[in-house]
Structure formats: C-alpha cells, structure tokens
C-alpha cells in the first residue's frame, strides 16, 4: 500500500469524522461508509488504493485489528453481570452458534457443489461470528428490551473468540486432507496453537492487570498511561503467543478476559483508548475490504454465491436461533429480531485473510468470493435495517404492558458496554 493508499484512507476517515455525529443512529452505518469509500478509491474507480489480499499491509492491518478487537471484547464483558443474566447469551452461544456452523456447512455442500466438506465447514466457521457494531441501534436503543440488547451484545463480544480455535482446528484438518501436513502434525499444531496461545494470554492479562491493580491505587500510574496499559497488554499477548508458537488471537482473547476479570473497576474506564484504537483499525479494515476484497467479487458474481449469501444471513442464522430459543418464553417478534440481527463483519474479514495465509485450499477463490459477498451484503442490509427495525420492535414491546408481557422480554438485565463504534451512541442514550 503506497502513499496514495494512505492518503485515500486518511481522507475517508476524516470525511466520516466530519459527519459522524449526524450519521450516528441513522440508517447509514460507519461500516457502510468505509466499505463504499473503499470501493470508490479502489483500482476499479479512482485508482488510489489497490492492495492485494495477500499483501503484507493487508495482513498486518487485519491481524492488528482482530488482536485489539478480541482483547477489547473479552475485557469489556462484566462477568458478575453475566452470571446474573446468562440465559440468552448461553442459548445463543452454546446452542445457536454450533447449529449455525452446522447449517452453514450443510448449505455450503448443497449450494456450492465443488467444495469439499471441510471447505464448507471452514466457510461456515468464518461466517459464524457476529458484529454488533454493524447494527448500532440494536444494542443501544433503550426501547429495545434490555435482555435482548444485552444478549446480542454479549453474543457478539464472545463468539469471535470462541470461533478462533474452531477455525484453527478446521484449517489443520484441511491441510492434513490436502497432504500439506500429516495427521499427527495437525494435532500437534492445534495443541500448540491453543495451549501456547492461552498461556501467552494469561501471562499478558496478569501483567496488564497487575499494573492497574497495583499502580493506580498507589498513584504510580499517570491517568493518560492507564489508557495505554490494555493496548500494551493486547500486543504483549499476541507477541508472547507467536513467539512461543501459539495463536496470537487466542492469546488476545484470553488476555482480555484475564485483564477484565482481575482489574474489576480499578482505574475506571481504562479501555477507552483500546476501543478507539479498535474502531480506527476497524475503519481501515473496512476500507481495505471494499477496495481489495469486495470489488473483485462484484466483477465475478455467480448465482450460487448470491444464494449462499442470502441463506447465510437468513435461514442459516435464523433457524438455529429459533431452535435455541425453544421453551425460553420469548415471543415470535423477539425470536425473529434475534435471528435477523447476526451481522457479519470484522472477524469474518480477518478470518478470511487467515485462510489465504494459512490454508491454501483447492477451492479458495469460491470460498473467498462467498465470504466477501456475504459480508458486503450484511454490511448493507443490517446497516439499513438496524434503526427502523429496532424502533419497530421497541414500539411492539411498549404496546404490551410489562405486567402482561412474557417474563423473557420484561426481565431487567445488567448493562454490558456495547461493541466498539456503538459506545458513543450508548453513552448518549445513557445520559438522557
């Protein structure tokens, strides 16, 4: 990525920042703006930005983004609040997520006939994580029942970390089937990736938490540098794990969970800089996605890719969620709302870059086209529908008195801080 690419990305970030307050809460999301901007400055249009998905710059941005996002997501989850209200996240993660992967794999085999079964499984895993930042209003609109908002918020924060080891296992199986490595090597690789990754995360999380827990009460840490601690913790987790031969992404997720659990409320909002860093890296990733990943797909769409993308955003997500919500007491509008709002975003983009770097699959072009089209479709459809559907669902809930509404929707749920770009909007609603 040359100087023209840097200029293009900087101008797009400045342009969005200039109108960000006006766009907040509208049907135009940040992701939509940055993806559209990436298409505009791509080699097919203005020609300012033409990075290849295999390039070092794309890989570095993608890996940095996922590292920061995983650490941030894990650290912002309030475990005490989650223990008090775990019913919906548990259903979505323990039942809905596995069933979504199974449904996505079966859809891949049925629609994309050339894919091997393990390739269809990889496709399903890459597209399983959700990104609540693509539908801000869903997790910030106070008219939406708190249990529903927080359930989707927690699901989005945890499912990308859960999918990382599943992705590593599936890649190892695919490489073994392709003959690139032996079965024994595949098992050893997975154990090292997970084991050393977890160890690196624990060490980094302990170190970062110790700085806050010991230094802040004794007035040893300047307020500005408190904000730097979790960023350094995320980098330390990734670096330690890779140095030992493990997964930096598992380390980032584990490190964030350890840091968030141990520091508790000491130091106040110490992850603001971390989340803003994740937001900026996410913006750059979406620009690169539009320029380097989505444009080639739009030039070479097939009916099979379009069909899979539509299935992935509808039946593949909605049927598992409906099954997960059986006997929960949730009404049909709630089940439909939960099922529709499973946006695919940053984690899926970065997982795809990992596939390109590590997997070397026989049908990689088909996989990537399907992944990128599905993400692009999700950015558009979930971004456009988030505000009006959240408003409509909130009005439906308000029309049913709390004493008459089912216990599921009317239950009060402790607040979890929302996902990255939604943070500012959440603060606005909270202060009202």
Coordinates of C-alpha atoms in Angstrom, one line a residue:
X1 CA 0.0 0.0 0.0
X2 CA 1.7 3.2 -1.2
X3 CA 1.4 6.8 -0.2
X4 CA -1.8 7.3 -2.4
X5 CA -3.4 4.5 -0.4
X6 CA -2.5 6.1 2.9
X7 CA -3.9 9.5 1.6
X8 CA -7.1 7.8 0.5
X9 CA -7.7 6.0 3.8
X10 CA -6.9 9.2 5.8
X11 CA -9.3 11.3 3.8
X12 CA -12.1 8.7 4.2
X13 CA -11.6 8.6 8.0
X14 CA -11.6 12.5 8.1
X15 CA -14.7 12.7 5.9
X16 CA -16.6 10.3 8.2
X17 CA -15.4 12.0 11.3
X18 CA -16.7 15.3 9.9
X19 CA -20.3 14.0 9.8
X20 CA -20.1 11.2 12.3
X21 CA -22.5 12.8 14.8
X22 CA -25.1 13.4 12.2
X23 CA -24.9 9.8 10.9
X24 CA -25.0 8.3 14.4
X25 CA -28.3 6.5 14.8
X26 CA -29.2 6.8 11.2
X27 CA -29.6 4.1 8.6
X28 CA -26.1 4.8 7.3
X29 CA -23.5 3.0 9.5
X30 CA -19.8 3.6 9.7
X31 CA -19.1 0.3 8.1
X32 CA -21.3 1.2 5.1
X33 CA -19.4 4.5 4.6
X34 CA -16.0 2.9 4.8
X35 CA -16.8 0.0 2.5
X36 CA -18.3 2.3 0.0
X37 CA -15.3 4.6 0.3
X38 CA -13.0 1.6 -0.3
X39 CA -14.9 0.8 -3.5
X40 CA -14.7 4.5 -4.5
X41 CA -10.9 4.7 -4.1
X42 CA -10.2 1.2 -5.5
X43 CA -8.2 0.5 -8.6
X44 CA -11.6 0.0 -10.5
X45 CA -12.7 3.5 -9.7
X46 CA -10.3 6.3 -8.7
X47 CA -7.3 4.1 -8.6
X48 CA -5.9 5.4 -5.4
X49 CA -5.9 2.1 -3.4
X50 CA -5.1 -1.3 -4.9
X51 CA -3.8 -3.6 -2.2
X52 CA -3.9 -7.4 -2.8
X53 CA -5.5 -9.5 -0.2
X54 CA -2.2 -11.5 0.0
X55 CA -0.2 -8.3 0.7
X56 CA 1.8 -7.8 3.9
X57 CA 0.0 -4.5 4.6
X58 CA -3.5 -6.1 4.5
X59 CA -2.3 -9.0 6.7
X60 CA -0.8 -6.7 9.3
X61 CA -3.8 -4.4 9.5
X62 CA -6.1 -7.4 9.7
X63 CA -4.1 -9.2 12.4
X64 CA -3.7 -6.0 14.4
X65 CA -7.5 -5.3 14.2
X66 CA -8.5 -8.8 15.3
X67 CA -6.0 -8.7 18.2
X68 CA -7.3 -5.4 19.6
X69 CA -10.9 -6.4 19.0
X70 CA -10.6 -9.8 20.7
X71 CA -8.8 -8.2 23.7
X72 CA -11.3 -5.4 23.9
X73 CA -14.4 -7.7 23.6
X74 CA -13.2 -10.1 26.3
X75 CA -12.1 -7.3 28.7
X76 CA -15.4 -5.3 28.5
X77 CA -17.6 -8.2 29.5
X78 CA -18.8 -7.8 33.0
X79 CA -18.6 -11.3 34.4
X80 CA -20.6 -10.6 37.5
X81 CA -23.4 -9.1 35.5
X82 CA -23.2 -12.1 33.1
X83 CA -23.5 -14.5 35.9
X84 CA -26.8 -12.8 36.9
X85 CA -28.1 -12.9 33.4
X86 CA -26.7 -15.7 31.3
X87 CA -29.8 -17.3 29.9
X88 CA -29.9 -15.6 26.5
X89 CA -26.2 -15.5 25.8
X90 CA -25.9 -19.1 26.8
X91 CA -28.6 -20.1 24.4
X92 CA -27.1 -18.1 21.5
X93 CA -23.6 -19.3 22.1
X94 CA -24.0 -22.9 23.3
X95 CA -26.9 -23.9 21.0
X96 CA -27.3 -21.2 18.3
X97 CA -23.6 -20.9 17.4
X98 CA -22.9 -24.6 16.8
X99 CA -26.1 -25.1 15.0
X100 CA -25.3 -22.1 12.8
X101 CA -21.9 -23.7 11.9
X102 CA -23.6 -27.0 11.1
X103 CA -26.3 -25.3 9.0
X104 CA -23.7 -23.2 7.2
X105 CA -21.6 -26.2 6.3
X106 CA -24.7 -28.1 5.0
X107 CA -25.7 -25.1 2.9
X108 CA -22.2 -24.9 1.5
X109 CA -22.2 -28.5 0.4
X110 CA -25.7 -28.2 -1.1
X111 CA -25.2 -24.8 -2.9
X112 CA -21.5 -24.8 -3.7
X113 CA -21.2 -28.3 -5.1
X114 CA -17.4 -28.1 -5.8
X115 CA -16.5 -27.5 -2.2
X116 CA -15.1 -30.4 -0.1
X117 CA -16.9 -30.9 3.2
X118 CA -14.0 -29.4 5.3
X119 CA -14.0 -26.4 3.0
X120 CA -17.8 -26.0 3.6
X121 CA -17.1 -26.2 7.4
X122 CA -14.4 -23.5 7.1
X123 CA -16.8 -21.3 5.2
X124 CA -19.4 -21.8 7.9
X125 CA -16.9 -21.0 10.8
X126 CA -15.6 -17.9 9.1
X127 CA -19.2 -16.5 8.7
X128 CA -20.4 -17.6 12.1
X129 CA -19.2 -14.7 14.3
X130 CA -21.5 -11.7 14.5
X131 CA -20.5 -8.0 14.8
X132 CA -23.0 -5.8 16.7
X133 CA -21.2 -2.6 15.5
X134 CA -22.9 -3.1 12.1
X135 CA -26.3 -2.5 13.8
X136 CA -25.7 0.1 16.4
X137 CA -29.3 0.8 17.2
X138 CA -30.0 -2.9 18.1
X139 CA -27.7 -2.8 21.1
X140 CA -28.2 0.9 22.1
X141 CA -31.8 1.8 21.6
X142 CA -33.3 1.9 25.1
X143 CA -36.8 1.0 23.7
X144 CA -35.5 -2.5 22.8
X145 CA -35.8 -4.8 25.9
X146 CA -32.6 -4.8 27.9
X147 CA -32.4 -8.6 27.9
X148 CA -32.5 -8.7 24.0
X149 CA -30.0 -5.8 23.7
X150 CA -27.5 -7.3 26.1
X151 CA -27.9 -10.8 24.8
X152 CA -26.9 -9.7 21.3
X153 CA -24.2 -7.5 22.7
X154 CA -22.6 -10.4 24.7
X155 CA -23.0 -12.8 21.8
X156 CA -21.1 -10.5 19.5
X157 CA -18.4 -10.0 22.1
X158 CA -17.7 -13.6 22.7
X159 CA -18.5 -15.6 19.6
X160 CA -15.4 -14.4 17.6
X161 CA -13.1 -15.6 20.4
X162 CA -15.0 -18.9 20.5
X163 CA -14.6 -19.4 16.8
X164 CA -10.8 -18.8 16.7
X165 CA -9.9 -22.3 18.0
X166 CA -12.6 -23.9 15.8
X167 CA -11.0 -22.1 12.8
X168 CA -7.5 -23.3 13.7
X169 CA -8.7 -26.9 14.1
X170 CA -10.6 -26.8 10.7
X171 CA -7.6 -25.3 8.9
X172 CA -5.3 -28.1 10.4
X173 CA -7.8 -30.8 9.2
X174 CA -8.0 -29.2 5.7
X175 CA -4.2 -29.1 5.5
X176 CA -3.9 -32.7 6.5
X177 CA -6.5 -33.7 3.9
X178 CA -4.6 -31.8 1.3
X179 CA -1.4 -33.6 2.3
X180 CA 0.4 -30.5 3.3
X181 CA 0.9 -31.9 6.8
X182 CA 0.4 -35.3 8.5
X183 CA -2.4 -36.1 10.9
X184 CA 0.0 -36.2 13.8
X185 CA 1.4 -32.8 12.8
X186 CA -2.1 -31.4 12.6
X187 CA -3.0 -32.5 16.1
X188 CA 0.3 -31.2 17.5
X189 CA -0.1 -27.9 15.6
X190 CA -3.6 -27.4 17.1
X191 CA -2.5 -28.2 20.6
X192 CA 0.4 -25.8 20.4
X193 CA -1.7 -23.0 18.9
X194 CA -4.3 -23.3 21.6
X195 CA -2.1 -24.2 24.5
X196 CA 0.7 -21.6 24.0
X197 CA -1.9 -19.1 22.9
X198 CA -3.8 -19.5 26.2
X199 CA -0.6 -19.4 28.2
X200 CA 0.6 -16.2 26.5
X201 CA -2.8 -14.6 27.1
X202 CA -2.8 -15.5 30.8
X203 CA 0.7 -14.0 31.3
X204 CA -0.2 -10.8 29.4
X205 CA -3.5 -10.4 31.2
X206 CA -1.9 -10.9 34.6
X207 CA 0.8 -8.3 33.7
X208 CA -1.6 -5.7 32.5
X209 CA -4.0 -6.2 35.4
X210 CA -1.1 -6.0 37.9
X211 CA -0.1 -2.6 36.6
X212 CA -3.6 -1.3 37.1
X213 CA -4.4 -3.0 40.4
X214 CA -1.1 -2.2 42.0
X215 CA -0.2 1.1 40.3
X216 CA -3.4 3.0 40.2
X217 CA -4.4 2.9 43.9
X218 CA -0.8 4.0 44.8
X219 CA -0.9 6.8 42.3
X220 CA 2.0 5.4 40.5
X221 CA 0.4 5.4 37.0
X222 CA -0.5 8.7 35.2
X223 CA -4.1 8.8 34.0
X224 CA -3.0 9.0 30.4
X225 CA -0.8 5.9 30.7
X226 CA -3.6 3.9 32.3
X227 CA -5.3 4.0 28.9
X228 CA -2.2 2.6 27.2
X229 CA -2.0 -0.4 29.5
X230 CA -4.6 -2.6 27.8
X231 CA -3.3 -1.7 24.4
X232 CA 0.2 -2.9 25.5
X233 CA -1.5 -5.9 27.1
X234 CA -3.1 -6.9 23.8
X235 CA 0.2 -6.5 22.0
X236 CA 2.1 -8.5 24.7
X237 CA -0.5 -11.3 24.5
X238 CA -0.1 -11.6 20.7
X239 CA 3.7 -11.3 20.7
X240 CA 4.2 -13.8 23.5
X241 CA 1.9 -16.4 21.9
X242 CA 3.5 -16.1 18.5
X243 CA 7.0 -16.2 20.0
X244 CA 6.1 -19.5 21.8
X245 CA 4.4 -21.0 18.7
X246 CA 0.8 -20.4 19.7
X247 CA -2.1 -18.4 18.3
X248 CA -1.9 -14.7 19.0
X249 CA -5.6 -14.4 18.6
X250 CA -6.4 -16.9 21.3
X251 CA -3.9 -15.1 23.4
X252 CA -5.6 -11.8 22.8
X253 CA -9.0 -13.2 23.8
X254 CA -7.7 -15.0 26.9
X255 CA -5.6 -12.0 27.9
X256 CA -8.5 -9.6 27.6
X257 CA -10.7 -11.9 29.8
X258 CA -8.0 -12.2 32.4
X259 CA -7.4 -8.5 32.4
X260 CA -11.0 -7.6 32.6
X261 CA -11.8 -10.1 35.3
X262 CA -8.8 -9.1 37.6
X263 CA -8.8 -5.4 37.3
X264 CA -12.5 -5.1 38.0
X265 CA -13.4 -1.4 38.4
X266 CA -9.9 -0.2 39.4
X267 CA -8.9 2.7 37.2
X268 CA -12.3 3.4 35.9
X269 CA -12.8 3.2 32.1
X270 CA -9.3 2.1 31.2
X271 CA -10.2 0.6 27.8
X272 CA -11.4 3.7 26.1
X273 CA -8.1 4.1 24.1
X274 CA -8.1 0.4 23.3
X275 CA -11.7 0.6 21.9
X276 CA -10.9 3.7 19.9
X277 CA -7.8 2.0 18.5
X278 CA -10.0 -0.9 17.6
X279 CA -12.5 1.4 16.0
X280 CA -9.9 3.1 13.8
X281 CA -8.3 -0.2 12.8
X282 CA -11.8 -1.5 12.0
X283 CA -12.4 1.5 9.8
X284 CA -9.1 0.9 7.9
X285 CA -10.1 -2.8 7.6
X286 CA -13.5 -2.0 6.1
X287 CA -11.8 0.4 3.6
X288 CA -9.4 -2.4 2.5
X289 CA -12.3 -4.8 2.4
X290 CA -14.2 -2.6 0.0
X291 CA -11.1 -1.9 -2.2
X292 CA -9.3 -5.3 -2.2
X293 CA -11.9 -7.9 -1.4
X294 CA -15.4 -6.8 -2.4
X295 CA -14.6 -5.1 -5.8
X296 CA -13.2 -8.3 -7.4
X297 CA -16.2 -10.3 -6.1
X298 CA -18.7 -7.8 -7.6
X299 CA -17.0 -8.3 -11.0
X300 CA -17.3 -12.1 -10.8
X301 CA -20.6 -12.9 -9.0
X302 CA -22.3 -16.3 -9.6
X303 CA -25.9 -17.3 -8.7
X304 CA -24.5 -19.9 -6.3
X305 CA -22.5 -17.3 -4.3
X306 CA -25.5 -15.0 -4.2
X307 CA -27.8 -17.8 -3.0
X308 CA -25.4 -18.9 -0.3
X309 CA -25.0 -15.3 0.9
X310 CA -28.8 -14.9 1.2
X311 CA -29.1 -18.2 3.0
X312 CA -26.3 -17.4 5.4
X313 CA -28.0 -14.2 6.5
X314 CA -31.4 -15.7 6.8
X315 CA -32.1 -19.4 7.3
X316 CA -28.6 -20.4 8.3
X317 CA -28.7 -17.9 11.2
X318 CA -32.5 -17.6 11.9
X319 CA -33.4 -21.3 12.2
X320 CA -30.6 -22.1 14.7
X321 CA -31.6 -19.1 16.8
X322 CA -35.2 -20.2 16.7
X323 CA -34.2 -23.7 17.9
X324 CA -32.0 -22.2 20.6
X325 CA -35.0 -20.1 21.9
X326 CA -37.4 -23.0 22.2
X327 CA -39.0 -23.1 25.7
X328 CA -37.5 -19.7 26.5
X329 CA -40.8 -17.9 26.7
X330 CA -39.7 -15.4 24.0
X331 CA -42.5 -14.4 21.6
X332 CA -42.2 -14.6 17.8
X333 CA -41.2 -10.9 17.2
X334 CA -38.3 -11.4 19.7
X335 CA -37.1 -14.6 18.1
X336 CA -37.3 -13.0 14.6
X337 CA -35.4 -9.9 15.9
X338 CA -32.7 -12.1 17.5
X339 CA -32.4 -14.2 14.4
X340 CA -32.1 -11.4 11.9
X341 CA -29.5 -9.3 13.7
X342 CA -26.5 -11.5 13.3
X343 CA -24.3 -9.1 11.2
X344 CA -21.1 -10.4 9.7
X345 CA -18.2 -8.0 9.9
X346 CA -14.6 -7.6 11.1
X347 CA -14.0 -11.1 12.5
X348 CA -15.1 -12.7 9.3
X349 CA -12.9 -10.4 7.2
X350 CA -9.8 -11.2 9.3
X351 CA -10.7 -15.0 9.3
X352 CA -10.7 -14.9 5.5
X353 CA -7.3 -13.2 5.5
X354 CA -6.0 -16.0 7.8
X355 CA -7.4 -18.6 5.3
X356 CA -5.5 -17.0 2.5
X357 CA -2.3 -17.0 4.5
X358 CA -2.5 -20.4 6.2
X359 CA -4.9 -22.8 4.5
X360 CA -4.0 -22.9 0.7
X361 CA -7.3 -24.6 -0.2
X362 CA -8.1 -26.1 -3.6
X363 CA -11.3 -24.0 -4.0
X364 CA -10.0 -20.8 -2.3
X365 CA -11.5 -18.4 -4.9
X366 CA -15.0 -19.8 -4.4
X367 CA -14.7 -19.6 -0.7
X368 CA -13.4 -16.0 -0.7
X369 CA -16.0 -14.8 -3.1
X370 CA -18.7 -16.3 -1.0
X371 CA -17.3 -14.9 2.2
X372 CA -16.8 -11.4 0.9
X373 CA -20.2 -11.2 -0.8
X374 CA -21.9 -12.3 2.3
X375 CA -20.1 -9.7 4.5
X376 CA -20.8 -7.0 1.9
X377 CA -24.5 -7.9 1.9
X378 CA -24.6 -8.0 5.6
X379 CA -23.0 -4.5 5.9
X380 CA -25.7 -3.1 3.6
X381 CA -28.8 -5.0 4.9
X382 CA -28.1 -5.0 8.6
X383 CA -26.9 -1.4 8.5
X384 CA -30.0 -0.2 6.7
X385 CA -32.5 -2.2 8.8
X386 CA -31.0 -1.7 12.3
X387 CA -32.6 1.6 13.2
X388 CA -36.1 1.1 11.7
X389 CA -36.4 -2.5 12.9
X390 CA -35.1 -1.6 16.4
X391 CA -37.7 1.2 16.5
X392 CA -40.5 -1.0 15.3
X393 CA -39.6 -3.8 17.7
X394 CA -39.3 -1.3 20.6
X395 CA -42.8 0.0 19.8
X396 CA -44.2 -3.5 19.8
X397 CA -42.7 -4.1 23.2
X398 CA -44.0 -0.8 24.5
X399 CA -47.5 -1.8 23.3
X400 CA -47.5 -4.7 25.8
X401 CA -47.7 -3.7 29.4
X402 CA -44.7 -5.1 31.4
X403 CA -47.0 -7.0 33.8
X404 CA -48.7 -8.6 30.8
X405 CA -45.6 -9.2 28.7
X406 CA -43.9 -12.6 28.9
X407 CA -41.2 -12.8 31.6
X408 CA -38.5 -13.2 28.9
X409 CA -38.8 -9.8 27.4
X410 CA -39.7 -7.9 30.6
X411 CA -36.8 -9.2 32.7
X412 CA -34.3 -6.4 33.6
X413 CA -30.7 -7.2 32.6
X414 CA -27.5 -5.6 33.9
X415 CA -25.8 -3.4 31.2
X416 CA -22.8 -4.6 29.3
X417 CA -20.9 -1.9 27.4
X418 CA -21.7 -2.2 23.7
X419 CA -19.4 -3.1 20.9
X420 CA -16.8 -0.5 19.8
X421 CA -18.5 2.0 17.4
X422 CA -21.7 1.8 19.3
X423 CA -20.0 3.1 22.5
X424 CA -20.6 6.7 21.8
X425 CA -24.3 6.2 21.0
X426 CA -24.7 4.1 24.2
X427 CA -23.3 7.0 26.3
X428 CA -25.7 9.4 24.6
X429 CA -28.7 7.2 25.4
X430 CA -27.4 6.6 29.0
X431 CA -27.1 10.3 29.7
X432 CA -30.7 11.0 28.5

